[in-house]
Coordinates of C-alpha atoms in Angstrom, one line a residue:
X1 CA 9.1 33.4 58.9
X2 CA 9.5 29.6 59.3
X3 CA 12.9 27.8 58.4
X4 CA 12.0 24.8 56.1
X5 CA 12.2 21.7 57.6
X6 CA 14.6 18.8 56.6
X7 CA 12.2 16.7 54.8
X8 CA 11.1 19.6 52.6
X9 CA 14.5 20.2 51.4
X10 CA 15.6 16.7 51.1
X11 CA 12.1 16.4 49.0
X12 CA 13.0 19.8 46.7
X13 CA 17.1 18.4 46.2
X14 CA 15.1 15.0 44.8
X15 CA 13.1 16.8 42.6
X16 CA 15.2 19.2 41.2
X17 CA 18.0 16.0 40.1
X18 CA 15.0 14.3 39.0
X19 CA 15.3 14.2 34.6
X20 CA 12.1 16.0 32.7
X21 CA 11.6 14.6 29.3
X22 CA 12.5 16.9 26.3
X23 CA 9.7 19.0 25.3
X24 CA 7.3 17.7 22.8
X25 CA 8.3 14.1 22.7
X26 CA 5.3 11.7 24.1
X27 CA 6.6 8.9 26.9
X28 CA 6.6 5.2 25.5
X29 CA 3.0 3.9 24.8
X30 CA 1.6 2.6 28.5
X31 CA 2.1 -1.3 28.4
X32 CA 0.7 -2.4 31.4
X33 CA -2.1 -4.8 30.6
X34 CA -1.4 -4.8 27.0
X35 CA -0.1 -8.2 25.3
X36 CA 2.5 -7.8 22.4
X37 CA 0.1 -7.8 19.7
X38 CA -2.1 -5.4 21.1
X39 CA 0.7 -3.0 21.9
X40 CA 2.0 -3.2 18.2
X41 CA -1.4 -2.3 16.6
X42 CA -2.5 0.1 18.5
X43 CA 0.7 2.1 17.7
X44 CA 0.3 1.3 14.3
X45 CA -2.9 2.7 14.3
X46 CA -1.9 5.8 15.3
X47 CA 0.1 6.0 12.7
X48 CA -1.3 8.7 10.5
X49 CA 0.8 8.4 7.2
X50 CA 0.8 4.1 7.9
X51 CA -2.9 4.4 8.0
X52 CA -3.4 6.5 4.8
X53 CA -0.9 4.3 3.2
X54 CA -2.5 1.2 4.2
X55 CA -6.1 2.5 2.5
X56 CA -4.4 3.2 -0.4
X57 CA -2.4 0.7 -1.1
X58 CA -5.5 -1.9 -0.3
X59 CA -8.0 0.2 -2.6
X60 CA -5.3 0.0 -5.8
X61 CA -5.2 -3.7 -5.0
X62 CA -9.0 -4.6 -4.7
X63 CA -9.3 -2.3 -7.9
X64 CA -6.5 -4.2 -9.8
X65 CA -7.4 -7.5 -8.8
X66 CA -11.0 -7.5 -9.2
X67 CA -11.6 -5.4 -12.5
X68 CA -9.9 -7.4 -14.8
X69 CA -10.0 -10.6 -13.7
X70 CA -6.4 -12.6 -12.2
X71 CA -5.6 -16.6 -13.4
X72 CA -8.6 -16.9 -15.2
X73 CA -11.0 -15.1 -13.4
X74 CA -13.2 -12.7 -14.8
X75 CA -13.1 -8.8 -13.7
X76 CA -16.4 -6.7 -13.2
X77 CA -14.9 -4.3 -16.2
X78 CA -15.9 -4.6 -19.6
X79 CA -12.9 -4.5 -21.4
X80 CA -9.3 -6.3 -20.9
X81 CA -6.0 -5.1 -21.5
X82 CA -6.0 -6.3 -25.2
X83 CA -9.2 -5.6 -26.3
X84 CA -9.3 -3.2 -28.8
X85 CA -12.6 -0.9 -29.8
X86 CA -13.4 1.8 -31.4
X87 CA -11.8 5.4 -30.4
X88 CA -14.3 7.1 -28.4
X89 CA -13.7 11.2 -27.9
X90 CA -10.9 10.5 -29.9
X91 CA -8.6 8.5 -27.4
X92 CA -9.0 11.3 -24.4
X93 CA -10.4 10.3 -21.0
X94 CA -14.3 10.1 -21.0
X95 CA -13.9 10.7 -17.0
X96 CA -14.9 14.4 -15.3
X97 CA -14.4 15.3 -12.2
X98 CA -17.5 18.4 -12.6
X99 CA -19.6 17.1 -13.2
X100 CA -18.8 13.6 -12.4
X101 CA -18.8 11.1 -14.6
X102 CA -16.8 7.9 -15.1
X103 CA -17.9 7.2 -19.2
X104 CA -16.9 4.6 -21.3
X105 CA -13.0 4.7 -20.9
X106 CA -12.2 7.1 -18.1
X107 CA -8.5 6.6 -18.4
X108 CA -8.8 7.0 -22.1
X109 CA -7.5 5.1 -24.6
X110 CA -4.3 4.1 -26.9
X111 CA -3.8 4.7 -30.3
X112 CA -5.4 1.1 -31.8
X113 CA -8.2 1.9 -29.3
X114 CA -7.2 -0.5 -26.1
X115 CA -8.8 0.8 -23.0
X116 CA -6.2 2.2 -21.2
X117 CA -7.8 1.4 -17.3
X118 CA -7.8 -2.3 -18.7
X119 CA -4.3 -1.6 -19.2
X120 CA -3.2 0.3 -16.3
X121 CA -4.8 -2.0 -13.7
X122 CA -3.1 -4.8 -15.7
X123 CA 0.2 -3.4 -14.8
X124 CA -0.7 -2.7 -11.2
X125 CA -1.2 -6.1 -11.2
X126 CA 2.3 -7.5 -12.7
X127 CA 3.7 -4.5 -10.1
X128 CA 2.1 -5.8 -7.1
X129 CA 3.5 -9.4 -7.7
X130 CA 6.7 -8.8 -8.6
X131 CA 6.8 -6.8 -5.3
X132 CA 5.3 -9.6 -3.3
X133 CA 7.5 -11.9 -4.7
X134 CA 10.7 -10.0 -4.3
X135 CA 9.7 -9.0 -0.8
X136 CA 9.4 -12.4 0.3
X137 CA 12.4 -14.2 -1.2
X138 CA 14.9 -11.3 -0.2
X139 CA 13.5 -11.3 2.8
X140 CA 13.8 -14.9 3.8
X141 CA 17.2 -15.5 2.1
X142 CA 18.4 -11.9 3.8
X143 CA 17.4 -12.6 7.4
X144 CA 18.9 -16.2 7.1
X145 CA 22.6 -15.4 5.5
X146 CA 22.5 -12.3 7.9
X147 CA 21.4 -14.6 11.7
X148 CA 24.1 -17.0 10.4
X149 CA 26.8 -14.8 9.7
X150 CA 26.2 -12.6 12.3
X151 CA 25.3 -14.9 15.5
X152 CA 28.1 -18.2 14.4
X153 CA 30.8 -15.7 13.2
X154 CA 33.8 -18.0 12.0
X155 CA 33.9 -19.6 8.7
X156 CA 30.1 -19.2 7.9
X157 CA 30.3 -15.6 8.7
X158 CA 33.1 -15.6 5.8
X159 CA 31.7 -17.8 3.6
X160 CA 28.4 -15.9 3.4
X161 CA 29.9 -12.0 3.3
X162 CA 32.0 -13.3 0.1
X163 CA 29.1 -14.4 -1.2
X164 CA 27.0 -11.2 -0.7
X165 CA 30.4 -9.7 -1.9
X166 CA 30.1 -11.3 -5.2
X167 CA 26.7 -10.5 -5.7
X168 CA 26.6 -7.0 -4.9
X169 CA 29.3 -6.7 -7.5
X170 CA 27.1 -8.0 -10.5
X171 CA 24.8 -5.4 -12.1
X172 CA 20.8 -6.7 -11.5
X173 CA 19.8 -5.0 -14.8
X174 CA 22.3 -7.0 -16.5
X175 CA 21.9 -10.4 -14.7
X176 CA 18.0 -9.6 -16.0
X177 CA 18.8 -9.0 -19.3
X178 CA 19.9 -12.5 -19.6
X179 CA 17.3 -13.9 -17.7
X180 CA 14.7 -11.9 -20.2
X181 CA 16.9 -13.2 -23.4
X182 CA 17.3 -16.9 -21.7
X183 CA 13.0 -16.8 -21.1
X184 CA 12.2 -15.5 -24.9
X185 CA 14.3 -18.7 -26.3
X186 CA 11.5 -21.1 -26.6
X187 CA 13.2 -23.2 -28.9
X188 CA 15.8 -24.2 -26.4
X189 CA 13.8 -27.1 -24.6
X190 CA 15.2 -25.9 -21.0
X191 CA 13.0 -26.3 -18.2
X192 CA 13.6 -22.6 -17.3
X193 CA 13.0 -21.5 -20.9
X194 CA 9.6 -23.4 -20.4
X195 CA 8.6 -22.0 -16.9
X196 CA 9.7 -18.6 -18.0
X197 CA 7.6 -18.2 -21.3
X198 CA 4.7 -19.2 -19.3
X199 CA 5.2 -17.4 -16.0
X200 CA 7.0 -14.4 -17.3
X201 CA 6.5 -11.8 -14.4
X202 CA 7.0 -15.0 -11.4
X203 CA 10.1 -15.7 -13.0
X204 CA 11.2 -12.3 -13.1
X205 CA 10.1 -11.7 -9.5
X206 CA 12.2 -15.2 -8.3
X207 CA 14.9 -14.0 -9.9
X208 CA 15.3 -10.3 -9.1
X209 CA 14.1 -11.6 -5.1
X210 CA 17.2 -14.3 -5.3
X211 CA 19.6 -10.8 -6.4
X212 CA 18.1 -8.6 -3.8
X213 CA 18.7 -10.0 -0.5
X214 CA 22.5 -8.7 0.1
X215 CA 21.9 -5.3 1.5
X216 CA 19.3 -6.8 3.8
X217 CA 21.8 -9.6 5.1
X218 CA 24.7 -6.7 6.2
X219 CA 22.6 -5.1 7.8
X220 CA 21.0 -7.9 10.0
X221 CA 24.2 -9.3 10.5
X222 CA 25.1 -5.9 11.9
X223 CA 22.3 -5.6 14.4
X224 CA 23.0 -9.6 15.5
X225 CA 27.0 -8.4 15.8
X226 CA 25.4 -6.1 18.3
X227 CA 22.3 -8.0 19.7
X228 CA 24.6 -11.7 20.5
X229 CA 26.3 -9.5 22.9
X230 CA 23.5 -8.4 25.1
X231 CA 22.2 -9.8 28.8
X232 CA 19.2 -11.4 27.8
X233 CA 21.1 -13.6 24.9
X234 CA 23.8 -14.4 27.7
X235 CA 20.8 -15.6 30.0
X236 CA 18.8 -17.5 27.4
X237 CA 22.5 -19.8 26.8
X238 CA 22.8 -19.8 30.5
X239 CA 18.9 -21.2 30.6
X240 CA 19.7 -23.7 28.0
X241 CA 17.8 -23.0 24.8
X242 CA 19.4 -23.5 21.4
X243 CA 21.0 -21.6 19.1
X244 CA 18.2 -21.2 16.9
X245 CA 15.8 -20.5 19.3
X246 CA 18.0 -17.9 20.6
X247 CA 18.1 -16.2 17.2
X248 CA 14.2 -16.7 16.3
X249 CA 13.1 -15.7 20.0
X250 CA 15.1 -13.6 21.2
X251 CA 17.3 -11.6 18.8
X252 CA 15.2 -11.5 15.8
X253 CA 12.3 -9.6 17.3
X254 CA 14.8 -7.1 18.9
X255 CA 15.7 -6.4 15.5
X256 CA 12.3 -6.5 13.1
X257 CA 12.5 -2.2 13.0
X258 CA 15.4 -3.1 11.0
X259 CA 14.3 -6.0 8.7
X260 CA 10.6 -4.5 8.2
X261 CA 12.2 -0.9 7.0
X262 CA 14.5 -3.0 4.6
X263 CA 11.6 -5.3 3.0
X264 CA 9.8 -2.4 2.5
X265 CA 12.1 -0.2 0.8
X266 CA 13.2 -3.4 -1.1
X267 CA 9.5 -4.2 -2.2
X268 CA 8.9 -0.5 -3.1
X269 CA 12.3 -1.0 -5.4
X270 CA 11.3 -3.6 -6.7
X271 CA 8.3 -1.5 -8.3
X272 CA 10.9 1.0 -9.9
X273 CA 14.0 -2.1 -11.3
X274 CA 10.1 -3.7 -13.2
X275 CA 9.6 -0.8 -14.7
X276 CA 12.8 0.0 -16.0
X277 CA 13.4 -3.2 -17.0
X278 CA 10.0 -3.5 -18.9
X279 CA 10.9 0.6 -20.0
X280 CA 14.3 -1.5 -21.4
X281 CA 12.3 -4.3 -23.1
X282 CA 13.5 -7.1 -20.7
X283 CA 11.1 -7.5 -18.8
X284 CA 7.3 -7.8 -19.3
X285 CA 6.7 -8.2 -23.1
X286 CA 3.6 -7.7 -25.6
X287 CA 0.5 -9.0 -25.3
X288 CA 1.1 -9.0 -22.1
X289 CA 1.2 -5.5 -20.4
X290 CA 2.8 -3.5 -17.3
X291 CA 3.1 0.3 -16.3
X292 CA 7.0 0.7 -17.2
X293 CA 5.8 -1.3 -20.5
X294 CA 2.8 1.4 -20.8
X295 CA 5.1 4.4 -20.7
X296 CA 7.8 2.9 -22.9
X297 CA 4.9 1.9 -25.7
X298 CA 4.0 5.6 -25.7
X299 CA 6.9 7.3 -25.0
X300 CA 6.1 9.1 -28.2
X301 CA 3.0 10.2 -27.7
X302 CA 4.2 12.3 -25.1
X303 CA 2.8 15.6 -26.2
X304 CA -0.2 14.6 -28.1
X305 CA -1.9 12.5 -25.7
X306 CA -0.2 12.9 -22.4
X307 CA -2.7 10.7 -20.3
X308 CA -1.3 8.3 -21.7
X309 CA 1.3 8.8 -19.2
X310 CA -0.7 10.8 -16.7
X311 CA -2.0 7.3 -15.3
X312 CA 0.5 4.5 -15.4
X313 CA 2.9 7.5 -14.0
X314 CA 0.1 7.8 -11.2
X315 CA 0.1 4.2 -10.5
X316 CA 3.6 3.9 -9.5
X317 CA 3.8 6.9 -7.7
X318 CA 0.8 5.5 -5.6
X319 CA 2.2 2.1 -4.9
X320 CA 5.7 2.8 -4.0
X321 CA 4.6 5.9 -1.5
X322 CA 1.9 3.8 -0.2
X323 CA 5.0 0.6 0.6
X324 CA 6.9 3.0 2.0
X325 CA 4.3 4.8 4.5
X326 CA 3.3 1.2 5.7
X327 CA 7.2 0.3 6.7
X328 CA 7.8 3.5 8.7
X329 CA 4.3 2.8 10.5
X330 CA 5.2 -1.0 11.6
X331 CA 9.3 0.2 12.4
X332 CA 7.8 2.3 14.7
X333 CA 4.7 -0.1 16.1
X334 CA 7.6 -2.8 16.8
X335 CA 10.5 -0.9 17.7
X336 CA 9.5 0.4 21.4
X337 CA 12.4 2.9 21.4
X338 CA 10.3 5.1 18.7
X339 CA 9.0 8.0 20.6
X340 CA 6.5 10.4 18.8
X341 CA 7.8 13.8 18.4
X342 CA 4.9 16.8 18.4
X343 CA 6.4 19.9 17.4
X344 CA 2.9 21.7 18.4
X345 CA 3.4 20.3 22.3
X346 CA 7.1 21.5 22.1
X347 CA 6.1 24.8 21.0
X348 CA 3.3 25.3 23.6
X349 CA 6.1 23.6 26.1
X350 CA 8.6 26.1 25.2
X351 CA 6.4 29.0 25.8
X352 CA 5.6 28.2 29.6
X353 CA 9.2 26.7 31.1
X354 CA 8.5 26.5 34.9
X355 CA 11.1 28.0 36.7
X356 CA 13.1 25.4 39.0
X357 CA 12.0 26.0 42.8
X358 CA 14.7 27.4 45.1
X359 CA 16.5 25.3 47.3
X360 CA 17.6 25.9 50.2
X361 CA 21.5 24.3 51.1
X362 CA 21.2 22.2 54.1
X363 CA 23.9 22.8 56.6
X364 CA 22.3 20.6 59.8
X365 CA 19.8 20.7 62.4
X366 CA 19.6 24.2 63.7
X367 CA 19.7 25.5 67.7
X368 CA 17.4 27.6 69.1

């Protein structure tokens, strides 16, 4: 029987030191060739839940946006959110699923004989702007505070973290009730009291967005704490660039997983605080309409005619799943340290385990 020969077992000690990757986790997406951009979409689209999310959230908003008309202009439905007609089946939804019909009012309709899908998509409406708005503003004043405080360190750091200190201290729902009491004095001749009465759910949104940045800016100032350390920040001062291109180029993108989960979960927040503060009766107020105003309004019809909560209820459910499933989609397309975990490829890897070859100790050329 022949002796192995040296290379063999140098070949068999490299390979058995050599690390296997854990069973049913999927190596980093193949870059080569791929620019940024295409890298991030197509792990995006991969994304199952993003993906699903990402229809649903865009049907609810073509729906919302196009049926009843936004800023003037008029919706392919029939009826608007304050229209009132008479009570056809008695209020209950005209809509079947066998056989299927859509009828007059699918959602059904309220007590005085408003349309209830005028009313609901009405809502999604003020929903999806106050989220927009909220999203944006805490985002921008978050990421800002958070680069400064985090990359200059010093006075600004302490300057800005008492600040966030202060705010997180202040309850929003009571900083909104006076903003809602401030809005409904018409008679006071102030320029926010003006703006307010007019723009109701954007001045709700600005101010609930300027309230909802702090959590955002401790954590980016965390991840810059951590990121103004690394090599590639220590090159880019060595190379020359500036400070703010070193936080725009080079840290921030090293830490969008981070911001994008936060907007998200912010935006889809911002869904709930609307409702409870329209559920309160500070926040969207008759004629105007909005899905925590809908529940509220018919709070006790509860038992009697229960689709009356069946739908706005729905709506919100929909929206702030939908917010949510699109974040964890674009953490992972942007953070390239997400690895995909398949339990059914660790199960079948489990099953078959290779046993490690044999080697055999090398103890120098042999005589014969």
């Amino acid at each position: 029987m022949s002796q192995p020969s040296q290379q063999d077992e140098i070949m068999a000690e490299e390979a058995a030191l050599q690390p296997t990757p854990a069973a049913g986790i999927e190596p980093v997406l193949e870059a080569k060739g791929l620019s940024q951009g295409q890298i991030v979409r197509k792990r995006f689209l991969g994304h199952s839940g993003a993906i699903i999310g990402l229809v649903v959230f865009a049907l609810i908003f073509i729906v919302a946006f196009t049926s009843v008309g936004y800023w003037g202009i008029p919706g392919w439905w029939k009826y608007n959110h304050e229209q009132v007609s008479p009570l056809v089946n008695d209020g209950a939804p005209t809509s079947s699923l066998w056989p299927l019909a859509w009828g007059e009012h699918p959602f059904g309709q309220d007590r005085i004989g408003r349309d209830l899908f005028a009313m609901t998509m009405r809502g999604a409406q003020q929903s999806i702007t106050v989220m927009f708005v909220i999203g944006i503003i805490a985002g921008l004043i978050g990421v800002v505070v958070g680069a400064v405080s985090g990359y200059f360190r010093g006075w600004a750091e302490a300057i800005l973290m008492r600040l966030t200190d202060v705010i997180i201290i202040v309850p929003a729902l009571l900083l909104a009730a006076v903003m809602a009491q401030m809005a409904g004095r018409r008679d006071s001749g102030s320029w926010f009291a003006a703006f307010a009465s007019t723009n109701g759910v954007l001045a709700l949104g600005i101010f609930l967005g300027l309230i909802s940045w702090v959590s955002l800016a401790r954590l980016m100032r965390g991840e810059f704490l951590t990121l103004r350390e690394r090599e590639f920040v220590d090159a880019a001062r060595i190379s020359g660039a500036s400070n703010a291109r070193i936080i725009f180029k080079h840290i921030l993108p090293n830490a969008v997983g981070v911001l994008i989960v936060n907007v998200t979960l912010t935006m889809s927040a911002a869904i709930l605080t609307e409702t409870a503060l329209s559920f309160l009766g500070v926040g969207v107020k008759a004629p105007d309409t909005s899905l925590g105003l809908l529940i509220s309004q018919n709070q006790q019809a509860f038992a009697t005619r229960p689709w009356l909560f069946w739908f706005p209820g729905l709506f919100i459910v929909l929206i702030c799943l939908s917010i949510n499933f699109i974040g964890d989609g674009l953490r992972d397309a942007f953070d390239p340290r997400q690895k995909k975990f398949n339990a059914k490829k660790a199960r079948e890897t489990g099953s078959r385990v290779p046993e490690a070859a044999p080697v055999t100790a090398f103890d120098g050329p042999k005589d014969h």
